[in-house]
Coordinates of C-alpha atoms in Angstrom, one line a residue:
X1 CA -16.3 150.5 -193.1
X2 CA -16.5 147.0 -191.8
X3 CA -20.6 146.6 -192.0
X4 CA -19.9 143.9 -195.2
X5 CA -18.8 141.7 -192.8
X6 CA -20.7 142.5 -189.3
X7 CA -23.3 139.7 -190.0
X8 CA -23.2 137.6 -186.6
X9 CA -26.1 135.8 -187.2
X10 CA -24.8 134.0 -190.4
X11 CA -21.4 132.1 -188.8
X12 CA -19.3 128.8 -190.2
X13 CA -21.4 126.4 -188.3
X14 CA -22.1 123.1 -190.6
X15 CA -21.1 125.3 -193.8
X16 CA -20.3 124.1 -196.7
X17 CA -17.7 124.4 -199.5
X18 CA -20.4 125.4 -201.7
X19 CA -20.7 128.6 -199.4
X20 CA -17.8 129.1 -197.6
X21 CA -14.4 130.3 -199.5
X22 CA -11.5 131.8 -197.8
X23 CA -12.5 135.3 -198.8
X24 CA -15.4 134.5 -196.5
X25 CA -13.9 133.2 -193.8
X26 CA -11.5 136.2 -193.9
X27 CA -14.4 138.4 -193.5
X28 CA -16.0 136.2 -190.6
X29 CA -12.3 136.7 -188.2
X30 CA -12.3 140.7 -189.3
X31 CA -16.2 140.8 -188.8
X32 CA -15.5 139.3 -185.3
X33 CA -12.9 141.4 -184.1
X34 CA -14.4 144.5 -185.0
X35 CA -17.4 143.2 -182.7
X36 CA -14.7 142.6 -180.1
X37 CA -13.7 146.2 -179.5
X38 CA -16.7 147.7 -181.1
X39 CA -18.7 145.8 -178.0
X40 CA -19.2 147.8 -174.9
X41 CA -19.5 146.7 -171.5
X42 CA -16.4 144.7 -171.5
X43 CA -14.8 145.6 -168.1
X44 CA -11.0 146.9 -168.9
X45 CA -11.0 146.4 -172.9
X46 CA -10.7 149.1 -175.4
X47 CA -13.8 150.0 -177.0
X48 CA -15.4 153.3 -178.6
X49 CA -16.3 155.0 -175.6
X50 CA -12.7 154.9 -173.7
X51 CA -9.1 152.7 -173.8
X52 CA -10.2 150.9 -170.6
X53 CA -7.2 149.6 -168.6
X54 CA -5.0 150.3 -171.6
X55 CA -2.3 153.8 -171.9
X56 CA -0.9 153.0 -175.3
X57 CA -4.0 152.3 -177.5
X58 CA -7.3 153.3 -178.7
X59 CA -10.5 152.1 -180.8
X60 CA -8.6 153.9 -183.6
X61 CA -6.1 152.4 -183.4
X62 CA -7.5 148.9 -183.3
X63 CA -9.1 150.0 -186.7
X64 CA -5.8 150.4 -188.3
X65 CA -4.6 147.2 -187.0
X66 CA -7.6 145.7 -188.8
X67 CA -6.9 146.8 -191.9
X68 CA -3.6 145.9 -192.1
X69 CA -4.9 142.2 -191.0
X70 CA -7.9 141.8 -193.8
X71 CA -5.9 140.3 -196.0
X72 CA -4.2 137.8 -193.7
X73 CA -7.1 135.9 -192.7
X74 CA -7.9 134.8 -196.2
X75 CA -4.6 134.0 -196.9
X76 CA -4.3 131.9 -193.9
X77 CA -7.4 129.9 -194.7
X78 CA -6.3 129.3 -198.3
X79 CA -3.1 127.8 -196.9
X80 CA -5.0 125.8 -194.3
X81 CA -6.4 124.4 -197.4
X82 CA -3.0 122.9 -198.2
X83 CA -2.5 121.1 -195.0
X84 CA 0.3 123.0 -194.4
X85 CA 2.7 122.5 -191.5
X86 CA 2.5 124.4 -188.5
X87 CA 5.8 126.2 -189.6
X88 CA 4.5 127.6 -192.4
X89 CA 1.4 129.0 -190.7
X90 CA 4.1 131.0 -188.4
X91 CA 5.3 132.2 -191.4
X92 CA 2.5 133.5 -192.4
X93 CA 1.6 135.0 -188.7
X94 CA 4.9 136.3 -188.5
X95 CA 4.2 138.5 -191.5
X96 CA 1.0 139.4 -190.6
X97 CA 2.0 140.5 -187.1
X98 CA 5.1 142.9 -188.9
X99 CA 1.8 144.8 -191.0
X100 CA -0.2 144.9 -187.7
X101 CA 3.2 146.5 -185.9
X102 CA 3.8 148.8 -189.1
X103 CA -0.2 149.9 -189.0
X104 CA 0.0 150.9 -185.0
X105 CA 3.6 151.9 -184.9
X106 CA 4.5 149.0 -182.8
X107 CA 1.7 148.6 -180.8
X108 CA 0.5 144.6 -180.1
X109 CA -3.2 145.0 -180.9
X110 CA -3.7 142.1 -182.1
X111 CA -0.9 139.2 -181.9
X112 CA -2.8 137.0 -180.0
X113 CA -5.7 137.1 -182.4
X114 CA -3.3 136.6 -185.1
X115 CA -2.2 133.6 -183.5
X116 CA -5.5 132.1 -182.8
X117 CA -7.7 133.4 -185.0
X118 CA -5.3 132.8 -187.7
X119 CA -5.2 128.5 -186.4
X120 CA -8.9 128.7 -186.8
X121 CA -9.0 130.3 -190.2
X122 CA -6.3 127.7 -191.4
X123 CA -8.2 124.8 -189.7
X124 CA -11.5 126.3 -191.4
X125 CA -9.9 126.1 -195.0
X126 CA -8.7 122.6 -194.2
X127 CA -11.7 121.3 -193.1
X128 CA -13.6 122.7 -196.2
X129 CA -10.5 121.2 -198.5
X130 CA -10.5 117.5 -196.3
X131 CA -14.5 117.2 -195.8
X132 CA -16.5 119.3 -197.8
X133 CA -17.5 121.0 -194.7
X134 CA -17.0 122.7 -191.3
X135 CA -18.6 123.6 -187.7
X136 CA -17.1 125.2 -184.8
X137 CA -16.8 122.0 -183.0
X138 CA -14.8 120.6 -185.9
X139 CA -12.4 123.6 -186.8
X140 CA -11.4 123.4 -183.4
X141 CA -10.4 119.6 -183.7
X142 CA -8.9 120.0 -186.9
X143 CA -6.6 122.8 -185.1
X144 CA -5.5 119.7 -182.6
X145 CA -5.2 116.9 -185.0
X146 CA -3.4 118.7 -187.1
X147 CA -1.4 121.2 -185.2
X148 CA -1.4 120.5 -181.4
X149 CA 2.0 119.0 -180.8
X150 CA 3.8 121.2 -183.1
X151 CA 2.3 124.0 -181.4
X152 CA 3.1 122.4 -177.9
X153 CA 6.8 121.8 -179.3
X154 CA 7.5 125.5 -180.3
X155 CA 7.5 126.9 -176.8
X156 CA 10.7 128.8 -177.0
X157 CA 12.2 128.0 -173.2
X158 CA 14.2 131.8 -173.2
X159 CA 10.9 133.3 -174.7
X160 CA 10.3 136.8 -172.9
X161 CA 6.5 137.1 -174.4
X162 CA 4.2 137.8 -171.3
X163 CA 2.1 134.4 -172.0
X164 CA 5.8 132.8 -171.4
X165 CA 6.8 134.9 -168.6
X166 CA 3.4 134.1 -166.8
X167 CA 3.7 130.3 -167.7
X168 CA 6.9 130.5 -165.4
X169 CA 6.0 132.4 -162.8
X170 CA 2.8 130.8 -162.4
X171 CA 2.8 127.0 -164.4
X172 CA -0.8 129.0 -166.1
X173 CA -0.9 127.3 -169.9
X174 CA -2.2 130.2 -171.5
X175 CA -3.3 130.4 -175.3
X176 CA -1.0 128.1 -176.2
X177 CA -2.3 125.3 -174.3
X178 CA -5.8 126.0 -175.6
X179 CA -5.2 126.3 -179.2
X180 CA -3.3 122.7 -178.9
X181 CA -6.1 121.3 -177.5
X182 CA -8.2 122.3 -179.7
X183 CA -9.6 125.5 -177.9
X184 CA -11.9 123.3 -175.0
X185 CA -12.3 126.3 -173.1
X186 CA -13.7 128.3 -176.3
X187 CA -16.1 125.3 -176.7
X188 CA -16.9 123.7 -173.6
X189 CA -17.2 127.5 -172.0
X190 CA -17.9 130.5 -174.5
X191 CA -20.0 129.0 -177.1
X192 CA -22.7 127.5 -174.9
X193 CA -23.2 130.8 -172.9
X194 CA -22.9 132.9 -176.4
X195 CA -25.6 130.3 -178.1
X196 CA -28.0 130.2 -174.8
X197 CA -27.9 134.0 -174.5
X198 CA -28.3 134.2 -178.2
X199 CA -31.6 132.0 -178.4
X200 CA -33.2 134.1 -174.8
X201 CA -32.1 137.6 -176.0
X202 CA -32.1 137.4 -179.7
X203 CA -29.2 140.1 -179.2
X204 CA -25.7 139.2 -180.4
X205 CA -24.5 141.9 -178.9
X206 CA -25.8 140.9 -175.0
X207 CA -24.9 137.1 -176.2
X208 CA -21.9 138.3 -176.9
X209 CA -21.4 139.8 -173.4
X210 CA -22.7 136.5 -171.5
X211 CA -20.3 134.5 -173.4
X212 CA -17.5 137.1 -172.4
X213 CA -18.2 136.8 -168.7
X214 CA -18.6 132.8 -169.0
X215 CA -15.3 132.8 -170.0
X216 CA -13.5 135.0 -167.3
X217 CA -15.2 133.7 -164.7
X218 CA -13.4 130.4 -165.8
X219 CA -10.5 130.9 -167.6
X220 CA -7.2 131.3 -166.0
X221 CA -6.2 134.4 -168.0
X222 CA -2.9 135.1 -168.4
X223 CA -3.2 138.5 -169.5
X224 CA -4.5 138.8 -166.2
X225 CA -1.8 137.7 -164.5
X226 CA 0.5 139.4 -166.3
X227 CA -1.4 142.7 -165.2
X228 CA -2.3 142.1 -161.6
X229 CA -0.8 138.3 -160.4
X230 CA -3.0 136.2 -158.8
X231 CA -4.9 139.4 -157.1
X232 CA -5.7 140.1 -159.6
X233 CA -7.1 137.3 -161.8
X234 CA -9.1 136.4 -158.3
X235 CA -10.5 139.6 -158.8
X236 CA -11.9 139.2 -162.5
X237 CA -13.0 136.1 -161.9
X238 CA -15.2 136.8 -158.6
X239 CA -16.4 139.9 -160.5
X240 CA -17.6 137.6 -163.9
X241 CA -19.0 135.0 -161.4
X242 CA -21.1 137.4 -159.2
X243 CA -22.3 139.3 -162.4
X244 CA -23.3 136.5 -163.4
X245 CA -25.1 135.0 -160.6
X246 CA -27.4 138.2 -160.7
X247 CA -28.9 137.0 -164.1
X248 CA -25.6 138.2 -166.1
X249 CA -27.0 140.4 -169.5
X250 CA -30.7 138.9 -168.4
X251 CA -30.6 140.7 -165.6
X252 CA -32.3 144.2 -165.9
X253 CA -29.4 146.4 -164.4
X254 CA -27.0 144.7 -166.4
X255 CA -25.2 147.7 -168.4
X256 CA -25.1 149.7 -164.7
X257 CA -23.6 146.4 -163.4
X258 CA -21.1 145.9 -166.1
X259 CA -20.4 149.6 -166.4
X260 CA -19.3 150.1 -163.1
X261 CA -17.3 146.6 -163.2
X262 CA -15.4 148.3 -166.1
X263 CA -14.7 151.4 -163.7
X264 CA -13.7 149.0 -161.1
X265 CA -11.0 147.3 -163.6
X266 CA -9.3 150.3 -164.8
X267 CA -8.8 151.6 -161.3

């Protein structure tokens, strides 16, 4: 269904506007999410196997989600080609998350990755539109420059959304504070361990893991904290950090390890 765009090793970096159009960037953030819950060995996440820690969702049901979304990537980008305000990219999120909500009958698959995902298609199609070109490194920038402190400036103080319930309760910044500083954590973190992995294992799919790991056993997640408070998080993190520190996906246990880490997170 998806295999047009499930091409990981062929990725934005240092494209051009010669080879890079919205309709292909769409197709890069709907190629990556399908790798996100198609991946196994991702303690607690939904993926073809099981629904991990999750009661209300499925692989299934992320599908549908998906294909309610494959047209709002492109859209996104072409917008970002504009220079729009950060306003009218909510607009364009806003409708994108009602199609997502119609698709799983109310179900939040994917708002986060509508939020972020879509900043990074928008700064994508900007970059192309302002410099002829783009990289990770610079998509990420343009998502600062351009949007940071109207991103910082919409927190709603009433908002009920768990990312703004946890940034009360805990002072944790959460995906907001990433995207509007340009995603450091995404670049300073997850790409380095996805690219290392990447150029040892030639595997996407274990880079894909060791970047996944990197990342928890740094980030303060508040998805985490929503779920289990500090405890919790403490948990993740001492679980991605020991995994790691046993040779992560180079290790040659490492599905045994990771599998029973994702038994370990559900219960």
């Amino acid at each position: 269904m998806f295999a047009e765009s499930i091409k990981p090793e062929q990725s934005i970096d240092h494209a051009s506007r010669a080879t890079l159009t919205p309709e292909k960037i769409g197709l890069q953030a709907i190629g990556a999410l399908y790798r996100e819950v198609a991946l196994a060995h991702n303690p607690g996440l939904v993926n073809p196997m099981d629904s991990g820690s999750h009661t209300d969702m499925d692989f299934s049901t992320f599908v549908r989600s998906l294909q309610a979304l494959r047209g709002y990537f492109p859209a996104i980008s072409r917008l970002g080609m504009q220079t729009p305000t950060y306003a009218q990219l909510q607009c364009c999120g806003v409708d994108a998350e009602q199609r997502m909500l119609q698709a799983t009958n109310g179900i939040n698959t994917h708002r986060g990755a509508i939020f972020n995902l879509g900043l990074l298609c928008a700064a994508a199609g900007a970059d192309i539109a302002l410099g002829g070109s783009c990289s990770a490194e610079s998509v990420s920038r343009r998502v600062a420059d351009l949007w940071g402190p109207a991103i910082v400036a919409s927190a709603k103080p009433g908002n009920d959304s768990h990312g703004a319930v946890v940034q009360r309760r805990y002072g944790s910044g959460g995906a907001r504070t990433e995207a509007a500083a340009g995603f450091p954590s995404a670049i300073s973190i997850g790409l380095p361990a996805y690219r290392a992995a990447l150029a040892q294992t030639h595997c996407p799919q274990q880079a894909a893991v060791q970047c996944f790991f990197a990342l928890m056993a740094e980030l303060e997640d508040t998805n985490l904290l929503w779920r289990g408070g500090h405890p919790g998080l403490d948990f993740a993190r001492k679980a991605a950090t020991t995994f790691l520190a046993r040779g992560g996906v180079h290790a040659p246990d490492w599905q045994n390890h990771a599998q029973a880490l994702h038994a370990k997170f559900v219960s």
